[in-house]
mmCIF file of C-alpha atoms and ligand atoms in Angstrom:
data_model
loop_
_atom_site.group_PDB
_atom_site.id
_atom_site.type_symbol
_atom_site.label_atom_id
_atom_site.label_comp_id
_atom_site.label_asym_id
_atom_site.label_seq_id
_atom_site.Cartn_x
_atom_site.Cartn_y
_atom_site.Cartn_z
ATOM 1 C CA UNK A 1 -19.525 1.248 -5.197
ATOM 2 C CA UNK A 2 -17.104 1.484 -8.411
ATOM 3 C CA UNK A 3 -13.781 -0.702 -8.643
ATOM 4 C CA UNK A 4 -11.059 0.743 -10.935
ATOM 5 C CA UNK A 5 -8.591 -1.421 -12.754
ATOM 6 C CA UNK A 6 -6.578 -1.885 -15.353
ATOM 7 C CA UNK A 7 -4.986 -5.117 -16.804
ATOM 8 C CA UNK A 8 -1.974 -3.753 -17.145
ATOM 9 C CA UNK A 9 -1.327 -4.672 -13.494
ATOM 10 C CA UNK A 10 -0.603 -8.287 -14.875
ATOM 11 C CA UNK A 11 2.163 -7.385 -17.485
ATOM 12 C CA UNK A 12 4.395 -7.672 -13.379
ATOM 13 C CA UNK A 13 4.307 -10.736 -12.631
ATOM 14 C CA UNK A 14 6.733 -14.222 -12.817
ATOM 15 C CA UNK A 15 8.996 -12.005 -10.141
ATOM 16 C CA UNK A 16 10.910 -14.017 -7.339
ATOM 17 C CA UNK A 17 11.475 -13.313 -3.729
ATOM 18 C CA UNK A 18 14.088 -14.376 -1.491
ATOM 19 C CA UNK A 19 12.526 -15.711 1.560
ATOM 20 C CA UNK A 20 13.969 -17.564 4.637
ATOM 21 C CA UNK A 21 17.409 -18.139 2.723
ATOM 22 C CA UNK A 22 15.713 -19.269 -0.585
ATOM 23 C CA UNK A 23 14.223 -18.010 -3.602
ATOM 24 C CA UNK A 24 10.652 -18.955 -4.049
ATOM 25 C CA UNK A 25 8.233 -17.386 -6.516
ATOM 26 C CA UNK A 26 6.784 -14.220 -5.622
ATOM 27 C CA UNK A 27 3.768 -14.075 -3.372
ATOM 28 C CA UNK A 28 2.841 -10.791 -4.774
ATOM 29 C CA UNK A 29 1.657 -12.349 -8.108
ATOM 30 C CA UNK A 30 -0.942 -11.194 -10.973
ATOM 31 C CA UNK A 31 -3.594 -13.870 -9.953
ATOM 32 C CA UNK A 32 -4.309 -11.508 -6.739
ATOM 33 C CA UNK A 33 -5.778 -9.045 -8.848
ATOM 34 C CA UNK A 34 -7.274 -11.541 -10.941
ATOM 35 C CA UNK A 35 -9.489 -12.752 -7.610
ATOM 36 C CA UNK A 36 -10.286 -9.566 -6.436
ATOM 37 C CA UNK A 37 -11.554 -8.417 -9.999
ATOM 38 C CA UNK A 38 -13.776 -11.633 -10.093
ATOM 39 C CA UNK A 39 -15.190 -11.261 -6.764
ATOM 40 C CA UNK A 40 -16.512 -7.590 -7.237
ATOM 41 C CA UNK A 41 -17.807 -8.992 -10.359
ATOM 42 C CA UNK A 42 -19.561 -12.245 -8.556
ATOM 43 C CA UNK A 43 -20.750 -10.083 -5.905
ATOM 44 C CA UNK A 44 -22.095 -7.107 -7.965
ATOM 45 C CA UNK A 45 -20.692 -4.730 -5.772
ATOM 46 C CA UNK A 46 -20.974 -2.041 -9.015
ATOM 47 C CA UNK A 47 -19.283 -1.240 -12.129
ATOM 48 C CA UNK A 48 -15.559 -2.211 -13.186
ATOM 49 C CA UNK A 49 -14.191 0.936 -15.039
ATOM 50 C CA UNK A 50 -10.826 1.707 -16.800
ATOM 51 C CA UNK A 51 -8.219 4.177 -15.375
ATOM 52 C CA UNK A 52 -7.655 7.627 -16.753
ATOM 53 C CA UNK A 53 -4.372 8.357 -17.694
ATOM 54 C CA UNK A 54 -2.318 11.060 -15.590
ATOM 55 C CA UNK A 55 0.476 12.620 -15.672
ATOM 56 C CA UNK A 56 2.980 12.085 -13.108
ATOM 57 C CA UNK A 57 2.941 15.389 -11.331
ATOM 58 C CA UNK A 58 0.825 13.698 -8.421
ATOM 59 C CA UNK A 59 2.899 11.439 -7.828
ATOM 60 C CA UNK A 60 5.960 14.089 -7.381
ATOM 61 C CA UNK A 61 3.686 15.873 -4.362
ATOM 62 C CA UNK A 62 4.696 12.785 -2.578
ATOM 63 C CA UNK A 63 7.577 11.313 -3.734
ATOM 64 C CA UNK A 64 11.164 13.079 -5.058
ATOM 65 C CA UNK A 65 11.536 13.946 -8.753
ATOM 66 C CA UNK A 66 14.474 11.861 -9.606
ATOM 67 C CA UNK A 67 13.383 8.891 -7.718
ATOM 68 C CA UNK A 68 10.181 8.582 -10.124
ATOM 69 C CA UNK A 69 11.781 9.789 -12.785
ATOM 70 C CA UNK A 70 14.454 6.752 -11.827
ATOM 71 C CA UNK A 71 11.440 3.921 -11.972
ATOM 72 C CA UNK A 72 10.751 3.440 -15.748
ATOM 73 C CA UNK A 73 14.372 3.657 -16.643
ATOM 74 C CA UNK A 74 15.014 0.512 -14.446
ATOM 75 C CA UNK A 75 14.223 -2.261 -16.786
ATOM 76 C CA UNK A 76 15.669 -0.516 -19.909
ATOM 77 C CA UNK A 77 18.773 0.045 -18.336
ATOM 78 C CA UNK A 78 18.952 -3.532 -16.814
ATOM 79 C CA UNK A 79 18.689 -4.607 -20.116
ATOM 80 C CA UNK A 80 21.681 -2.618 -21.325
ATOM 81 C CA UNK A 81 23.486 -4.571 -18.663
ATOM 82 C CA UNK A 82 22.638 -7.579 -20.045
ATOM 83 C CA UNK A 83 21.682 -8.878 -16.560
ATOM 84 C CA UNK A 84 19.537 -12.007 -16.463
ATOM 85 C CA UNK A 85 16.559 -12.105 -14.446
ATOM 86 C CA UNK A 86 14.375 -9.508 -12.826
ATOM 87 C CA UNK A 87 15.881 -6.454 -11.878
ATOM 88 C CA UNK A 88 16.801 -6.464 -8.213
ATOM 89 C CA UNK A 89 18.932 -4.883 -5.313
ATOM 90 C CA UNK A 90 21.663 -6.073 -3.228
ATOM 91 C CA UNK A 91 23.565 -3.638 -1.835
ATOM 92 C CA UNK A 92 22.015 -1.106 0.590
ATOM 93 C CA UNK A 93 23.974 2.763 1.935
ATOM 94 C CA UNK A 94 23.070 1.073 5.601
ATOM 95 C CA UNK A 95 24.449 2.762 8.384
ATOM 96 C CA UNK A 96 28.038 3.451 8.030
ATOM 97 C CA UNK A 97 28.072 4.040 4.534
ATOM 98 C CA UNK A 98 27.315 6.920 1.805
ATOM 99 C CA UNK A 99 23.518 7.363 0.897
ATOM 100 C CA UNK A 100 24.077 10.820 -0.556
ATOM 101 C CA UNK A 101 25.968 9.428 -3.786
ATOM 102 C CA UNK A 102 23.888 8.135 -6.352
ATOM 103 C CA UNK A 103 25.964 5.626 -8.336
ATOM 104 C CA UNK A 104 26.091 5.100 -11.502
ATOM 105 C CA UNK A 105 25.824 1.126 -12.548
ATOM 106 C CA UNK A 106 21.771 0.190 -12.741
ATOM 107 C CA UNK A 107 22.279 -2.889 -9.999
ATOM 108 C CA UNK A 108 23.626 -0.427 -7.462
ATOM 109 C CA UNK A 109 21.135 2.558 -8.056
ATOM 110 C CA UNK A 110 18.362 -0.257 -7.487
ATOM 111 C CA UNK A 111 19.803 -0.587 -3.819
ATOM 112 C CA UNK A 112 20.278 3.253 -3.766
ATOM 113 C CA UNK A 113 16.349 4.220 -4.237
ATOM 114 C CA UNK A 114 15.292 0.326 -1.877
ATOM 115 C CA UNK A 115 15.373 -0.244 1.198
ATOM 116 C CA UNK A 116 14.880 -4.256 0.631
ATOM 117 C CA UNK A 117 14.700 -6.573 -2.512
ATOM 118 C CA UNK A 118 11.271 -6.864 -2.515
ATOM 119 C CA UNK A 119 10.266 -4.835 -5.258
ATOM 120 C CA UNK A 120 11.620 -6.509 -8.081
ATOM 121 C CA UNK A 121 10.994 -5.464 -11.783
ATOM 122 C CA UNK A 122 10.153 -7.288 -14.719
ATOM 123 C CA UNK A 123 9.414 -6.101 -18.312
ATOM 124 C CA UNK A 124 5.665 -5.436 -17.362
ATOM 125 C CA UNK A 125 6.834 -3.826 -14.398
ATOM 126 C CA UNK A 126 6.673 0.303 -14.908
ATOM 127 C CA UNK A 127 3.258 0.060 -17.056
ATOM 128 C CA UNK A 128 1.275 -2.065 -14.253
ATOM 129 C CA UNK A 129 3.294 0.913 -11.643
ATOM 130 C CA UNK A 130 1.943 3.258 -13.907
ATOM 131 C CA UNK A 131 -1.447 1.696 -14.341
ATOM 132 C CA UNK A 132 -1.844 1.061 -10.543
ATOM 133 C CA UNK A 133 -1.059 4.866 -10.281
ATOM 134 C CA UNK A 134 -3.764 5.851 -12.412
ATOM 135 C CA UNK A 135 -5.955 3.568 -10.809
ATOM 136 C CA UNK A 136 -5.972 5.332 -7.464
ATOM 137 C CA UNK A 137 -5.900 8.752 -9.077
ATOM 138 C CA UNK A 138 -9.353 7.893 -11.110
ATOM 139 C CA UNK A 139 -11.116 6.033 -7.867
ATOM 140 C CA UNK A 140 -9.386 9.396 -5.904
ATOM 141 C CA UNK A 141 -11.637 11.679 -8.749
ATOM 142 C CA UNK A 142 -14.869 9.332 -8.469
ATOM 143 C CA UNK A 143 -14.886 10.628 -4.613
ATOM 144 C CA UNK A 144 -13.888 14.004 -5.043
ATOM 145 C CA UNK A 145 -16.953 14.059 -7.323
ATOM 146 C CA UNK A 146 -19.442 13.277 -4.727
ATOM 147 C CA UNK A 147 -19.538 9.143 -4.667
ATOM 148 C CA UNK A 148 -20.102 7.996 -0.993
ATOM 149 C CA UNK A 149 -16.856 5.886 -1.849
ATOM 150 C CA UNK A 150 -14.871 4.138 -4.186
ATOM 151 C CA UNK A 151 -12.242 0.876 -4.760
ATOM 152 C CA UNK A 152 -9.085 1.319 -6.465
ATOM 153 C CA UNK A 153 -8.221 -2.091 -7.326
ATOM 154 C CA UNK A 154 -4.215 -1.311 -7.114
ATOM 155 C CA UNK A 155 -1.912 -3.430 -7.948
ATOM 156 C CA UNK A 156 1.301 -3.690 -7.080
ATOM 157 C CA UNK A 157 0.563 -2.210 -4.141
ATOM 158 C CA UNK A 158 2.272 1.225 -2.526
ATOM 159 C CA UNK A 159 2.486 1.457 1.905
ATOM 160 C CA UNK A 160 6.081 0.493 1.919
ATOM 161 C CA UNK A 161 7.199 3.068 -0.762
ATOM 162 C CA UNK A 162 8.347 5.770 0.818
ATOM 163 C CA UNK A 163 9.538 9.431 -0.740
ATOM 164 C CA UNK A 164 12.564 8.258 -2.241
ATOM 165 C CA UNK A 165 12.788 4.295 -1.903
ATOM 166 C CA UNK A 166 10.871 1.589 -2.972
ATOM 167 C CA UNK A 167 10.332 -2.140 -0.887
ATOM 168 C CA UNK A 168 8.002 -4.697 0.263
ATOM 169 C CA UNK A 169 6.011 -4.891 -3.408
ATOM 170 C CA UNK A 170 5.956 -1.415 -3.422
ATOM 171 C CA UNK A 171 7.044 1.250 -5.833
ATOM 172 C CA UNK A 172 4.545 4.335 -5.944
ATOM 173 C CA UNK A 173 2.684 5.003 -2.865
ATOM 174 C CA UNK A 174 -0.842 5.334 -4.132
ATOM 175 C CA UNK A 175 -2.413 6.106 -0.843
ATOM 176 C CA UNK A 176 0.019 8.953 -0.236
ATOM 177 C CA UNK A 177 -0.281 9.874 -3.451
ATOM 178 C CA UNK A 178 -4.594 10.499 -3.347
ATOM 179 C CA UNK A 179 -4.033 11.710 -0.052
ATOM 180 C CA UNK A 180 -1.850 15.122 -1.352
ATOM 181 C CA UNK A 181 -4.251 15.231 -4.250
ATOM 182 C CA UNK A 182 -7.293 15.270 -2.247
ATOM 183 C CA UNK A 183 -5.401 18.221 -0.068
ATOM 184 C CA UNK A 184 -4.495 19.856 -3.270
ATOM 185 C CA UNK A 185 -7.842 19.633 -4.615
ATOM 186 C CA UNK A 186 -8.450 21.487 -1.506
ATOM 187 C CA UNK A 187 -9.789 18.659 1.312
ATOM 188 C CA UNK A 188 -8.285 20.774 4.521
ATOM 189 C CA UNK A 189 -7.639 17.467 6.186
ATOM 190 C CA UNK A 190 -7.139 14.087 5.167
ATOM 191 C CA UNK A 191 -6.779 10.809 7.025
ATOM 192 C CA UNK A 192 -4.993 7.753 6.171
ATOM 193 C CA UNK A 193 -6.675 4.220 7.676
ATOM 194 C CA UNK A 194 -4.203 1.800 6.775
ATOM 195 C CA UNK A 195 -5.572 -1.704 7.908
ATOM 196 C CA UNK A 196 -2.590 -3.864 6.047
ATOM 197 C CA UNK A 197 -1.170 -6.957 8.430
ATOM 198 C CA UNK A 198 2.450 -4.814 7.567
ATOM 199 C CA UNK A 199 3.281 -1.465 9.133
ATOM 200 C CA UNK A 200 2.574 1.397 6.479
ATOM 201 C CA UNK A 201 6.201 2.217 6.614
ATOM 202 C CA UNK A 202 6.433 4.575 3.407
ATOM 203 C CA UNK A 203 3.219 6.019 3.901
ATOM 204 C CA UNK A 204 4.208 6.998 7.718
ATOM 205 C CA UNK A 205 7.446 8.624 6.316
ATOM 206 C CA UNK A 206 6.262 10.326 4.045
ATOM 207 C CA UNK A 207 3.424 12.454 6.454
ATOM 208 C CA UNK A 208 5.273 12.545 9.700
ATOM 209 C CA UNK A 209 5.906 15.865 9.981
ATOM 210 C CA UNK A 210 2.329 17.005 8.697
ATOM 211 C CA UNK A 211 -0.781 17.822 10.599
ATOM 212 C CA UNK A 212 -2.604 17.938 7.474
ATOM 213 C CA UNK A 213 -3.059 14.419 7.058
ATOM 214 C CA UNK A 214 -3.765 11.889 9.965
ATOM 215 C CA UNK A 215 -1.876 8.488 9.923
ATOM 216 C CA UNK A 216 -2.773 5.301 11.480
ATOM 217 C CA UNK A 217 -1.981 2.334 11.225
ATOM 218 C CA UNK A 218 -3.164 -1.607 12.105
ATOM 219 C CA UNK A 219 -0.253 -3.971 12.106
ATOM 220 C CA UNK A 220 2.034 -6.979 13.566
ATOM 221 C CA UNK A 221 4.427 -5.619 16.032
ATOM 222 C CA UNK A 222 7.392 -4.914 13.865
ATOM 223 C CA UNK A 223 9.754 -6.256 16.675
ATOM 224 C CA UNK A 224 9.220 -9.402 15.159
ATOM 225 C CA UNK A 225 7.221 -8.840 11.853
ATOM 226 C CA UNK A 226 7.922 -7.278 8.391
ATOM 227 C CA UNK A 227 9.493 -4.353 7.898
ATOM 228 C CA UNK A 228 11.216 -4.564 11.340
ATOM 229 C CA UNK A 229 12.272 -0.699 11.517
ATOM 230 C CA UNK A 230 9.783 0.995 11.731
ATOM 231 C CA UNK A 231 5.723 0.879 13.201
ATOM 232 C CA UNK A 232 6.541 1.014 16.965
ATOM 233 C CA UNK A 233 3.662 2.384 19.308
ATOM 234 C CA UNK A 234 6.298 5.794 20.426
ATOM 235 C CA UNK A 235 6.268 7.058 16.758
ATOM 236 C CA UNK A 236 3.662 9.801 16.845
ATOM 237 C CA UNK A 237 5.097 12.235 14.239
ATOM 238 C CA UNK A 238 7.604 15.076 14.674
ATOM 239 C CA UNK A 239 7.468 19.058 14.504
ATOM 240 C CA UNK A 240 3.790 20.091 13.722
ATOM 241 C CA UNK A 241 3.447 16.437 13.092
ATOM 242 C CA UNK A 242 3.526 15.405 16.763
ATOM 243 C CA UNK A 243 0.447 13.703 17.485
ATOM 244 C CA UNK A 244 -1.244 12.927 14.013
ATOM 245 C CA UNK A 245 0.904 9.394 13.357
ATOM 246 C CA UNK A 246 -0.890 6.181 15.563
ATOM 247 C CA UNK A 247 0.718 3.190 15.246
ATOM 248 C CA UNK A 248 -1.529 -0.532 16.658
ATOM 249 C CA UNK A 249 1.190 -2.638 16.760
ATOM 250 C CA UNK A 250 -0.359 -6.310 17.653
ATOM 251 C CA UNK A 251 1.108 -10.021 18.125
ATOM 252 C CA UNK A 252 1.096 -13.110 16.154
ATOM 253 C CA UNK A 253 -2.368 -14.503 16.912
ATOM 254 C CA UNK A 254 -4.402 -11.336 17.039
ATOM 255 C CA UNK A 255 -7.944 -11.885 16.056
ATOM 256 C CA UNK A 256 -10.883 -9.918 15.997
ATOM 257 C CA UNK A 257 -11.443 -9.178 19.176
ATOM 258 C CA UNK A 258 -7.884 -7.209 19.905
ATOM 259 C CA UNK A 259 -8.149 -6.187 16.284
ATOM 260 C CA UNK A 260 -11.290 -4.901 15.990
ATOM 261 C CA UNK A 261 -10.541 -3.019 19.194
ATOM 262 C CA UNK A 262 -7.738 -1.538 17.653
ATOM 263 C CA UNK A 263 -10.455 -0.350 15.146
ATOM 264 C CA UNK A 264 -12.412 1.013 17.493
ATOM 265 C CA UNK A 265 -10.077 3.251 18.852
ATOM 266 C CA UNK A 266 -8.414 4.361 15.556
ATOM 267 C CA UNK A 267 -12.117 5.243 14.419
ATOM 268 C CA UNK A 268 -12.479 7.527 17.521
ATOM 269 C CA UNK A 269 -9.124 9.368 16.775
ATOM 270 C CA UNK A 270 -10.719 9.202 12.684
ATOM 271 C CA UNK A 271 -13.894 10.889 13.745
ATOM 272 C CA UNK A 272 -12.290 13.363 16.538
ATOM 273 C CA UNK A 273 -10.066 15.059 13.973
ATOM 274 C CA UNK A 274 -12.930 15.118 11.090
ATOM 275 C CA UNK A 275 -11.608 14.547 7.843
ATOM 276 C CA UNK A 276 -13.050 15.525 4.356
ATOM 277 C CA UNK A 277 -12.169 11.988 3.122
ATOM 278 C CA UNK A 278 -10.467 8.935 4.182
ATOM 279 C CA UNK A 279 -8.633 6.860 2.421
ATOM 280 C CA UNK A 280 -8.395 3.186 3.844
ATOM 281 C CA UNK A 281 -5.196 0.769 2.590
ATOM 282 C CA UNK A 282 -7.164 -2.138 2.117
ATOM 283 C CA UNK A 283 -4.915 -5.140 3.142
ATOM 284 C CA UNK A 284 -6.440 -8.160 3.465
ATOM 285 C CA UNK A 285 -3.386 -10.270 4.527
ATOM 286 C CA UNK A 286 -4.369 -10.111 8.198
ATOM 287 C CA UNK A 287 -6.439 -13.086 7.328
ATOM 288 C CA UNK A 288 -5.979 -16.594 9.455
ATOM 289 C CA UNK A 289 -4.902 -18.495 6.023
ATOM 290 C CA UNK A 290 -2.678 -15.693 4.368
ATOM 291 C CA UNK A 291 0.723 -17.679 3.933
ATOM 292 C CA UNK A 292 3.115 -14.811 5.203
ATOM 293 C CA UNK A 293 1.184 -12.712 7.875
ATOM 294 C CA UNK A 294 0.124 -14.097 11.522
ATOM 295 C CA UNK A 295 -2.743 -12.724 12.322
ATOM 296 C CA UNK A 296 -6.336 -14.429 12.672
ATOM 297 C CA UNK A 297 -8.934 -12.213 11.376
ATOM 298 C CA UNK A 298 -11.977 -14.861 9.082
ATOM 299 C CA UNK A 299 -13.595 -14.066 6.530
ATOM 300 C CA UNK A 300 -16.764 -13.184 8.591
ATOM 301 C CA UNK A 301 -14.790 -10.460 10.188
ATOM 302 C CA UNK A 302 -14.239 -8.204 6.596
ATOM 303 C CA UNK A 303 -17.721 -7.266 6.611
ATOM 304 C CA UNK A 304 -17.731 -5.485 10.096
ATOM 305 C CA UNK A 305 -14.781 -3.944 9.413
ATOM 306 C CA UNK A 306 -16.284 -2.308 6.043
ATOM 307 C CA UNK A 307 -19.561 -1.296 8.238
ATOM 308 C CA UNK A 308 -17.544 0.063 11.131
ATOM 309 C CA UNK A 309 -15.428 2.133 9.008
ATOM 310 C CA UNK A 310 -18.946 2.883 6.967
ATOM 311 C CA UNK A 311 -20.367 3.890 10.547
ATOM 312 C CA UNK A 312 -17.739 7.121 10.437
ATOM 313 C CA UNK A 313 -20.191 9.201 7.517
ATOM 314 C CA UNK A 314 -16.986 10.035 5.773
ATOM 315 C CA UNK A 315 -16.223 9.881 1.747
ATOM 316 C CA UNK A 316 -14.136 7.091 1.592
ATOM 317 C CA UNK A 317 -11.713 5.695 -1.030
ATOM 318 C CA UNK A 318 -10.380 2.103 -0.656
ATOM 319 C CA UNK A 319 -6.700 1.431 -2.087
ATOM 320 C CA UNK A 320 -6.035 -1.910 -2.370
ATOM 321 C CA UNK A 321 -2.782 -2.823 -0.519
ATOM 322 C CA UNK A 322 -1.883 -6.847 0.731
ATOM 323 C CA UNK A 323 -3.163 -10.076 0.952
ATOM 324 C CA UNK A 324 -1.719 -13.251 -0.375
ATOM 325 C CA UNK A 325 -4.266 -16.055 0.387
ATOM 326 C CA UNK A 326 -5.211 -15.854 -3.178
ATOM 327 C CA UNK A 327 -8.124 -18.099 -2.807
ATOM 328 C CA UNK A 328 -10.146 -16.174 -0.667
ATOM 329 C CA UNK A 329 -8.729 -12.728 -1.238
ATOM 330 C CA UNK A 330 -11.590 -11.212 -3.148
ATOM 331 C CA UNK A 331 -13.993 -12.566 -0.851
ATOM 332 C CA UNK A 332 -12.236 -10.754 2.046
ATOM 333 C CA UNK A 333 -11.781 -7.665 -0.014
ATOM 334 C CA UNK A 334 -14.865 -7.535 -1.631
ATOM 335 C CA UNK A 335 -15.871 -8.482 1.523
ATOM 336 C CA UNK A 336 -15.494 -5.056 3.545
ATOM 337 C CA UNK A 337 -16.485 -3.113 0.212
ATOM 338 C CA UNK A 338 -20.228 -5.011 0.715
ATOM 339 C CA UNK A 339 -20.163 -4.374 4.721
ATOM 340 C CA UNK A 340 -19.344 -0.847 3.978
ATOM 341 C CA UNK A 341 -22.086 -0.808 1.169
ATOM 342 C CA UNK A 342 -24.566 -2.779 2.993
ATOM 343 C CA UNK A 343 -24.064 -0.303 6.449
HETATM 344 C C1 LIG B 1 3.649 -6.103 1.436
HETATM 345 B B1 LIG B 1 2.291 -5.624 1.924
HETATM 346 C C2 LIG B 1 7.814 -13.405 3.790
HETATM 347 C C3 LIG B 1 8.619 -12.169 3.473
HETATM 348 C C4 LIG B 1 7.738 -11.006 3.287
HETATM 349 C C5 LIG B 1 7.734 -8.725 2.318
HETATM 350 C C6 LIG B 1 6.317 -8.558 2.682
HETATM 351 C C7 LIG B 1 5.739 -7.353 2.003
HETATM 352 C C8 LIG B 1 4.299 -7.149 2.284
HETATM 353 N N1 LIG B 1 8.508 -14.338 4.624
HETATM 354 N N2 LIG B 1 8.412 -9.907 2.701
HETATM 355 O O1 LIG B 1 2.317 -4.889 3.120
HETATM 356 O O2 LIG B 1 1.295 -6.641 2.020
HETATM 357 ZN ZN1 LIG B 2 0.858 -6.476 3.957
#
C-alpha cells in the first residue's frame, strides 16, 4: 500500500513532558516517524508520497472554528510573552470553575482549549500539525479513489484531541477528521477501529451522539491508565448515538490472547454494521517493550492483527497514532500494514 508523509512532522520535536513529578524529554519525539518511514522503506511495503496541501475546512467538520483557528497563533503569541520554553498549560476550568470565558493571556488560553500538558508546542509545532493534517487528508483521497487501503504516516498524532481541546500529543484529530470527510464525500457510514494502548478519548467525544460513524476502541482500563476520565466499558454513546461507541477496556498484562479477542469481537460489531471504509488508529504502543503502556502484545502479533482487520473486505485507511518503543516501532507498524497486505 502507499505511506504519506511529510518531513515537516520533525520541525516538533525537543518538547518536554512532565512525568511522575519530573520533567523528562518527550516520548513523543521526531525519531518515531523517522523509524516508521525507514521501515516501510526496508520492507517495500509501496511508495512514500508527499501530502497535498488543504485547506482547513475539514478539519472545522470536526473540531470548533476558534479552537483551530487558536492553534497556529500559539507559538507567535508565546513569543510575544517572552516566555521561555515550549509553550505549555497549567491551569485547567476543572470542575468548579468557569470554562465558558476564554481569557485573554496566551499561558491561560493554552489551559482553556487542553485538557492536560501534554501537547506542548515548539516553533515547528503548527507546520508538522498542519503537515500531519494533510497527511491523513491525502492517504483519506488515495482510498476514496479506489486503493484497497492506505497509511497516513501522522505525526503528532490526533485520538486525544477532542472538538475543542487538545492533550496527550494531540492537537488535530486526524482520524475524526477523514472520518467526516469520507461521510461528506458521501460514505453513508463510517467506522472508527482505534487499536492505540490509550483510550481514543477525543475521537469518542467528538462522535458520541452520531450513528453515522461507529466507534471502538482497544485500550488499558482507564481506571488506572492514561487519560483516566474517560474509556469505561458503560459509555455506548448518547441520543441517536446510543449503541455505536464500544469501549475494550483491558489490564496491565494483556497479551494477545485477551487482546486479540477483543479484536475479534470489535470486528464482528465492524462487519455487522457494514461500513464504506474504516479507518484504523494505528497505535503501536500496546507493545511488551513500549516504555509508557502495559500491555504485552510482540512483534509477531502486528501481522495478525493487519490480516484480521484485512479479513473484514473493507477500504481501509491506517492513521498512525502511538507507540514509543522507538526501536522496533516501524517493525510493529509496518508490521500490520504487511499482514494486512500479505492477507
Ligand atoms: C498518546 B497516544 C507517561 C505519561 C503519559 C500521555 C500519554 C499520551 C499517549 N507516564 N502521558 O495515545 O499514544
Ligand atoms: Zn497511545
Amino acid at each position: 500500500m502507499k505511506t504519506i508523509f511529510s518531513p515537516l512532522h520533525a520541525g516538533h520535536g525537543g518538547q518536554m513532558e512532565l512525568v511522575s513529578g519530573q520533567i523528562v524529554p518527550g516520548f513523543e519525539k521526531p525519531s518515531r516517524a523517522e523509524f516508521i518511514k525507514a521501515r516501510v522503506e526496508s520492507e517495500k511495503l509501496g511508495p512514500i508520497l508527499a501530502p497535498k496541501e488543504h485547506s482547513l475546512d475539514a478539519a472545522k467538520r470536526v473540531h470548533a472554528s476558534d479552537y483551530i483557528d487558536f492553534l497556529p497563533t500559539v507559538w507567535p503569541e508565546w513569543q510575544n510573552a517572552g516566555f521561555p520554553g515550549s509553550a505549555m498549560a497549567f491551569t485547567w476550568p476543572t470542575r468548579g470553575l468557569r470554562g465558558d470565558v476564554p481569557p485573554k493571556r496566551i499561558d491561560a488560553l493554552l489551559g482553556y482549549y487542553s485538557f492536560d500538558a501534554g501537547a506542548t508546542f515548539v516553533k515547528g509545532t503548527w507546520d508538522a500539525i498542519k503537515s500531519s493534517y494533510d497527511v491523513g487528508l491525502t492517504a483519506a483521497e488515495l482510498v476514496k479513489a479506489g486503493e484497497r487501503a492506505a497509511f497516513a504516516l501522522c505525526r503528532p498524532p490526533g485520538h486525544h484531541a477532542g472538538a475543542a481541546f487538545m492533550g496527550g500529543y494531540c492537537f488535530i484529530n486526524n482520524a475524526a477528521v477523514v472520518a467526516q470527510w469520507y461521510r461528506d464525500q458521501g460514505a453513508a457510514r463510517v467506522a472508527i477501529l482505534d487499536v492505540d494502548y490509550h483510550h481514543g478519548n477525543g475521537t469518542q467525544e467528538i462522535f458520541y451522539e452520531r450513528d453515522d460513524v461507529l466507534m471502538i476502541n482497544l485500550h488499558g482500563d482507564p481506571m488506572t491508565e492514561y487519560p483516566f476520565f474517560l474509556g469505561h466499558a458503560d459509555e455506548r454513546g448518547a441520543g441517536k448515538g446510543e449503541g455505536f461507541n464500544h469501549n475494550y477496556p483491558m489490564q496491565p498484562g494483556t497479551a494477545w490472547d485477551k487482546w486479540s479477542a477483543a479484536l475479534e469481537d470489535a470486528c464482528a460489531k465492524v462487519a455487522a454494521y457494514a461500513p464504506d471504509v474504516v479507518v484504523v488508529s494505528l497505535g503501536v504502543d500496546t507493545f511488551e517493550k513500549d516504555p509508557i503502556s502495559q500491555f504485552k502484545l510482540k512483534s509477531s502479533d502486528y501481522p495478525r492483527m493487519g490480516e484480521r482487520i484485512a479479513k473484514l473486505g473493507l477500504p481501509t485507511l491506517f492513521v498512525m497514532e502511538g507507540g514509543y518503543a522507538v526501536e522496533e516501532i516501524g517493525i510493529n507498524a509496518v508490521g500490520v500494514l504487511t499482514g494486512f497486505d500479505n492477507a
